[in-house]
mmCIF file of C-alpha atoms in Angstrom:
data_model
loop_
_atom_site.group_PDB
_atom_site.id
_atom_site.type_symbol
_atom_site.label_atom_id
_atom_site.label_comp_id
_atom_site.label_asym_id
_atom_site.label_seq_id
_atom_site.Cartn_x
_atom_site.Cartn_y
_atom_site.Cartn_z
ATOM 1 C CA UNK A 1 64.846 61.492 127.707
ATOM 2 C CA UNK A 2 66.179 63.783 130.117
ATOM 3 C CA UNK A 3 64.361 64.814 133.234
ATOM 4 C CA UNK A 4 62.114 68.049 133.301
ATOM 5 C CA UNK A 5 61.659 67.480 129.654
ATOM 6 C CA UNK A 6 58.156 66.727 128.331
ATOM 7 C CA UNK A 7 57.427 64.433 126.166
ATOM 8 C CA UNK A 8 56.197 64.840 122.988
ATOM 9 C CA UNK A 9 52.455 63.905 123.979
ATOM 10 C CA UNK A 10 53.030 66.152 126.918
ATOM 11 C CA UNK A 11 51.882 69.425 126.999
ATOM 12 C CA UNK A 12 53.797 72.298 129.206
ATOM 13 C CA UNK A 13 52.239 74.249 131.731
ATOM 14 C CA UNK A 14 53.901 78.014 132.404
ATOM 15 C CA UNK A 15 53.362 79.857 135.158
ATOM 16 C CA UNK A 16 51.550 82.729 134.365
ATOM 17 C CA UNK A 17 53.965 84.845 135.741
ATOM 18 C CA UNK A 18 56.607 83.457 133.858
ATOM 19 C CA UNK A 19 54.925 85.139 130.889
ATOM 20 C CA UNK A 20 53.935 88.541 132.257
ATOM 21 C CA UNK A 21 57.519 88.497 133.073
ATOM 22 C CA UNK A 22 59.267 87.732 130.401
ATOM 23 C CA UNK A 23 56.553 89.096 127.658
ATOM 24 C CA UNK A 24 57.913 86.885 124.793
ATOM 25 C CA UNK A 25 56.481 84.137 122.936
ATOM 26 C CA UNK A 26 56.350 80.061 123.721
ATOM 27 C CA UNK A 27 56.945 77.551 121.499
ATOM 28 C CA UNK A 28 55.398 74.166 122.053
ATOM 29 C CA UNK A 29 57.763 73.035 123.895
ATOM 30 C CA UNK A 30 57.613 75.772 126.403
ATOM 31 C CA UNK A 31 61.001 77.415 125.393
ATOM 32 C CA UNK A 32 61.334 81.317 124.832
ATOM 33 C CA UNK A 33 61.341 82.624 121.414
ATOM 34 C CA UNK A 34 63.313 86.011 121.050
ATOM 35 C CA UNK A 35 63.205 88.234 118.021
ATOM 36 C CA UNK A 36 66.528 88.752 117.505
ATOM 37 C CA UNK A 37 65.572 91.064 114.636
ATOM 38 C CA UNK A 38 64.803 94.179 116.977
ATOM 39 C CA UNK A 39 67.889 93.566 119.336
ATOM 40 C CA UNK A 40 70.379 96.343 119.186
ATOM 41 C CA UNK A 41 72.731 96.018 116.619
ATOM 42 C CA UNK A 42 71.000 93.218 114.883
ATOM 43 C CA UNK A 43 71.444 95.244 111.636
ATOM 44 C CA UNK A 44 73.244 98.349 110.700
ATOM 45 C CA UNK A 45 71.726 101.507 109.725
ATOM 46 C CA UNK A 46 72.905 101.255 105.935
ATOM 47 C CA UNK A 47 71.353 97.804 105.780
ATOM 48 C CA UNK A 48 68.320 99.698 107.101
ATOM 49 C CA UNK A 49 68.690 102.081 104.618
ATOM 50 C CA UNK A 50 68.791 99.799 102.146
ATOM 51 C CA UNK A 51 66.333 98.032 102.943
ATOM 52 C CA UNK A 52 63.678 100.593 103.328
ATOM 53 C CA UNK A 53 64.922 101.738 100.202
ATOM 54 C CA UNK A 54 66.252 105.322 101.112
ATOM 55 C CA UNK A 55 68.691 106.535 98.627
ATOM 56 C CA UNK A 56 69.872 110.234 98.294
ATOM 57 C CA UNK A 57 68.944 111.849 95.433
ATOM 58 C CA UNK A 58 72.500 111.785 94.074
ATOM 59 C CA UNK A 59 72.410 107.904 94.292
ATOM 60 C CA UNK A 60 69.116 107.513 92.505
ATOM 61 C CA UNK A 61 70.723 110.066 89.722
ATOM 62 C CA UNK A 62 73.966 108.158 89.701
ATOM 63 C CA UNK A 63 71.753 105.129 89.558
ATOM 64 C CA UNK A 64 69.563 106.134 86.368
ATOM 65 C CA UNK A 65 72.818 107.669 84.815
ATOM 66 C CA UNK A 66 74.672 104.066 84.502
ATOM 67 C CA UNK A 67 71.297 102.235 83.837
ATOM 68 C CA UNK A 68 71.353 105.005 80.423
ATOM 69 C CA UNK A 69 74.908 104.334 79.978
ATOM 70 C CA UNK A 70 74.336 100.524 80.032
ATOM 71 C CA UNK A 71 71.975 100.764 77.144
ATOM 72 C CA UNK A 72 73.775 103.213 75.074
ATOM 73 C CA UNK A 73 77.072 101.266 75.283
ATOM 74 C CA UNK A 74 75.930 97.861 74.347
ATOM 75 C CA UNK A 75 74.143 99.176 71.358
ATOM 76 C CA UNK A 76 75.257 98.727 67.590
ATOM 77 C CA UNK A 77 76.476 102.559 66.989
ATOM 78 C CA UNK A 78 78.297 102.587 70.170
ATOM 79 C CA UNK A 79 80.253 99.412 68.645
ATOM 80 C CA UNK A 80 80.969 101.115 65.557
ATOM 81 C CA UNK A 81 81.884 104.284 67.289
ATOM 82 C CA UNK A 82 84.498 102.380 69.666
ATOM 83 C CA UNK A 83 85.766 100.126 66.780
ATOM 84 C CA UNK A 84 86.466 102.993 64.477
ATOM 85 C CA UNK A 85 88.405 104.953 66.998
ATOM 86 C CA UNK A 86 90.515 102.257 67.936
ATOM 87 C CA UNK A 87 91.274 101.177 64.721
ATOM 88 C CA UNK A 88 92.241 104.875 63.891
ATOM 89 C CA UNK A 89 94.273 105.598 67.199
ATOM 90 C CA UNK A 90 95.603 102.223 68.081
ATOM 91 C CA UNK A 91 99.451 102.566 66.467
ATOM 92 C CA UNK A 92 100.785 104.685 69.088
ATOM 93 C CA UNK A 93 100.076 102.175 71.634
ATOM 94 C CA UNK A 94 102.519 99.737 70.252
ATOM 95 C CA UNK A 95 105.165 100.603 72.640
ATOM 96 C CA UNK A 96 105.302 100.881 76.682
ATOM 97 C CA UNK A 97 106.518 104.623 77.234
ATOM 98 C CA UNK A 98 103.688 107.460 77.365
ATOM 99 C CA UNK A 99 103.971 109.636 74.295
ATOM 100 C CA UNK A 100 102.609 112.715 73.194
ATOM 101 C CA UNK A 101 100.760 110.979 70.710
ATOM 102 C CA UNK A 102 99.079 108.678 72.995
ATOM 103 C CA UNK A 103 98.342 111.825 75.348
ATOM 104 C CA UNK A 104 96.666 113.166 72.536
ATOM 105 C CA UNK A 105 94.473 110.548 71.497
ATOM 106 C CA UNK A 106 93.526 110.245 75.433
ATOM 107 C CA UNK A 107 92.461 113.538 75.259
ATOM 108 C CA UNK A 108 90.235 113.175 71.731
ATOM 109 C CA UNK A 109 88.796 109.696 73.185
ATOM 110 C CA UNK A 110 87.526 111.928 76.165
ATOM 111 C CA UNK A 111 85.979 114.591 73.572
ATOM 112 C CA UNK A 112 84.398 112.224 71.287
ATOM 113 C CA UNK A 113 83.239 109.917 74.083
ATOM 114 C CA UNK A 114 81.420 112.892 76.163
ATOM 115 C CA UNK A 115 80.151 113.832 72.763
ATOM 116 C CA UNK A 116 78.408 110.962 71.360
ATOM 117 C CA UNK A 117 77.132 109.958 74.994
ATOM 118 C CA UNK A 118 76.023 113.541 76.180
ATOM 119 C CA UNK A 119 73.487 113.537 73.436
ATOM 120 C CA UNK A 120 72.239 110.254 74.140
ATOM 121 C CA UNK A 121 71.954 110.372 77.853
ATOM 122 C CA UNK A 122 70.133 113.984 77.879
ATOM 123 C CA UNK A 123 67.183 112.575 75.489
ATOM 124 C CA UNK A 124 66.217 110.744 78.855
ATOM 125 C CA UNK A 125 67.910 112.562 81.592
ATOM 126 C CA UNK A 126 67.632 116.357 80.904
ATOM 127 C CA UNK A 127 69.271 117.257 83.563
ATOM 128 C CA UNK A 128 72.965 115.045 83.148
ATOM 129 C CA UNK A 129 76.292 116.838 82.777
ATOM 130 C CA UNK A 130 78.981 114.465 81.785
ATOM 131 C CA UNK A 131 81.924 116.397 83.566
ATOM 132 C CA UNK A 132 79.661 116.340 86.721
ATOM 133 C CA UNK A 133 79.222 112.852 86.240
ATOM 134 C CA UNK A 134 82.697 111.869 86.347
ATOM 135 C CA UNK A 135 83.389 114.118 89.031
ATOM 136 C CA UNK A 136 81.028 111.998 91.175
ATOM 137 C CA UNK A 137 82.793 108.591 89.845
ATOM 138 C CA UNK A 138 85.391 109.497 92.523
ATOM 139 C CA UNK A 139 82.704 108.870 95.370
ATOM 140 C CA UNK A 140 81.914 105.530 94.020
ATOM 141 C CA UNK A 141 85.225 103.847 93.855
ATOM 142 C CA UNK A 142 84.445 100.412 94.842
ATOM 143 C CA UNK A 143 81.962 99.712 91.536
ATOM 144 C CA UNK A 144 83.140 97.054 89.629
ATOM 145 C CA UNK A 145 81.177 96.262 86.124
ATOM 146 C CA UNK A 146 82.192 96.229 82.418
ATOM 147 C CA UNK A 147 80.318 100.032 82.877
ATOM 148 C CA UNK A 148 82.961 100.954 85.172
ATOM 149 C CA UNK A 149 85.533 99.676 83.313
ATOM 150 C CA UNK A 150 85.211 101.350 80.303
ATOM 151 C CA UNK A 151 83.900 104.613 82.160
ATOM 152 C CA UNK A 152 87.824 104.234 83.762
ATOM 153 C CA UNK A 153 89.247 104.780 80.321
ATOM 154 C CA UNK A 154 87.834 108.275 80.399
ATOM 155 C CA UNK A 155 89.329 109.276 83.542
ATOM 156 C CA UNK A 156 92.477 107.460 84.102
ATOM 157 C CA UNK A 157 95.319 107.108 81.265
ATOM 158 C CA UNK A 158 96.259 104.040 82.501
ATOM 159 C CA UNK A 159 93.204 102.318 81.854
ATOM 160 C CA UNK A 160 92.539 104.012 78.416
ATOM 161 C CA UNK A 161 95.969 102.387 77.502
ATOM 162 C CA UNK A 162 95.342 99.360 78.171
ATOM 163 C CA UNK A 163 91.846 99.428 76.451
ATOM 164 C CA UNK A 164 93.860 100.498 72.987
ATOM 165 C CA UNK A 165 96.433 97.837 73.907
ATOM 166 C CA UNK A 166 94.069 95.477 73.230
ATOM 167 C CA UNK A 167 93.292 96.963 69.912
ATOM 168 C CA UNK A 168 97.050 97.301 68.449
ATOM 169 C CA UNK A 169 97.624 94.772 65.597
ATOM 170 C CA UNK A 170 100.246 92.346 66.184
ATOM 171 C CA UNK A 171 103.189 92.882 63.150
ATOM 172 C CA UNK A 172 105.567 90.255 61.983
ATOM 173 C CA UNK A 173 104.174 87.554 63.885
ATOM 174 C CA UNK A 174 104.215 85.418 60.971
ATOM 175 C CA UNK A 175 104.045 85.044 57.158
ATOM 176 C CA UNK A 176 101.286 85.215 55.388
ATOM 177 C CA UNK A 177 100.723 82.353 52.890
ATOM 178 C CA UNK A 178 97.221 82.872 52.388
ATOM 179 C CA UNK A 179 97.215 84.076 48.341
ATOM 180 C CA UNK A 180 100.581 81.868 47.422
ATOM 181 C CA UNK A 181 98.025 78.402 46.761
ATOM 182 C CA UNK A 182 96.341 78.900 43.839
ATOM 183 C CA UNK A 183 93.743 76.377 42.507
ATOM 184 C CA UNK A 184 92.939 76.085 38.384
ATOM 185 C CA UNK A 185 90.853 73.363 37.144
ATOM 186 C CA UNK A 186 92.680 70.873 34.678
ATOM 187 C CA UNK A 187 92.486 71.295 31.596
ATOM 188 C CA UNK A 188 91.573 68.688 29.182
ATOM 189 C CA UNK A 189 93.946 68.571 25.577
#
């Protein structure tokens, strides 16, 4: 045990005036306890914010807007929506070079997106505008989430490319054999 140390049995007498002085707490063992919570620069003013749960009204609105868009684009009409434009739209995504054919389905994706969501959305949020809504996307670039994925493919050709990529059927990858076997039941003579 070192010197000046008390033992565990031992209590620790302060000065009095060590306390006045110093206004902070004891432990047990006699040793200061700071709240490092309060010091300066202990936390930032956005964690602050945060915490204390102070968000602009734009970020609560951006906020309810994706938790909408969440639940309208894992439902079963969304699915059938987004399968049955792909499947009609996928063929000019075959090759690598932008055509005006791809350009053109960009542009009726973007249509028939805003106009099966708008409808949606506004049954809840009276107040959304899709065009504003993507506007504001560009303040909120570092959002990652399958949400902000497929919201990408409305406002970057790129990324709508690459969605229909996905969807292009592969041709002449191989034969198909599937209705050559056929099976009969023997026949007795």
């Amino acid at each position: 045990m070192l010197k000046n140390q008390p033992s565990n049995n031992e209590s620790v007498k302060v000065p009095s005036m060590v306390k006045k002085a110093n206004a902070a707490p004891f432990n047990e063992t006699g040793a200061t306890i700071l709240d490092i919570t309060s010091s300066p620069g202990a936390s930032s003013s956005n964690e602050e914010d945060f915490i204390a749960g102070r968000q602009t009204v734009e970020d609560e609105r951006f906020d309810a807007i994706i938790g909408e868009l969440e639940d309208v684009l894992v439902s079963d009409e969304f699915a059938k929506f987004d399968a049955t434009f792909c499947k009609s739209y996928a063929s000019p995504f075959k090759g690598a070079k932008r055509t005006t054919a791809q350009s053109d389905a960009f542009a009726i994706w973007k249509e028939q997106v805003s106009d099966f969501l708008t409808p949606q959305v506004t049954a809840t949020l009276s107040w959304f505008d899709m065009e504003e809504f993507l506007l504001s996307l560009k303040s909120h670039p570092q959002l990652e989430g399958d949400v902000f994925d497929f919201l990408a493919t409305l406002v970057d050709f790129d990324a709508f490319k690459e969605k229909m990529a996905e969807h292009v059927q592969p041709t002449n990858q191989g034969l198909d054999f599937s209705d050559l076997l056929a099976i009969r039941p023997a026949s007795r003579k």
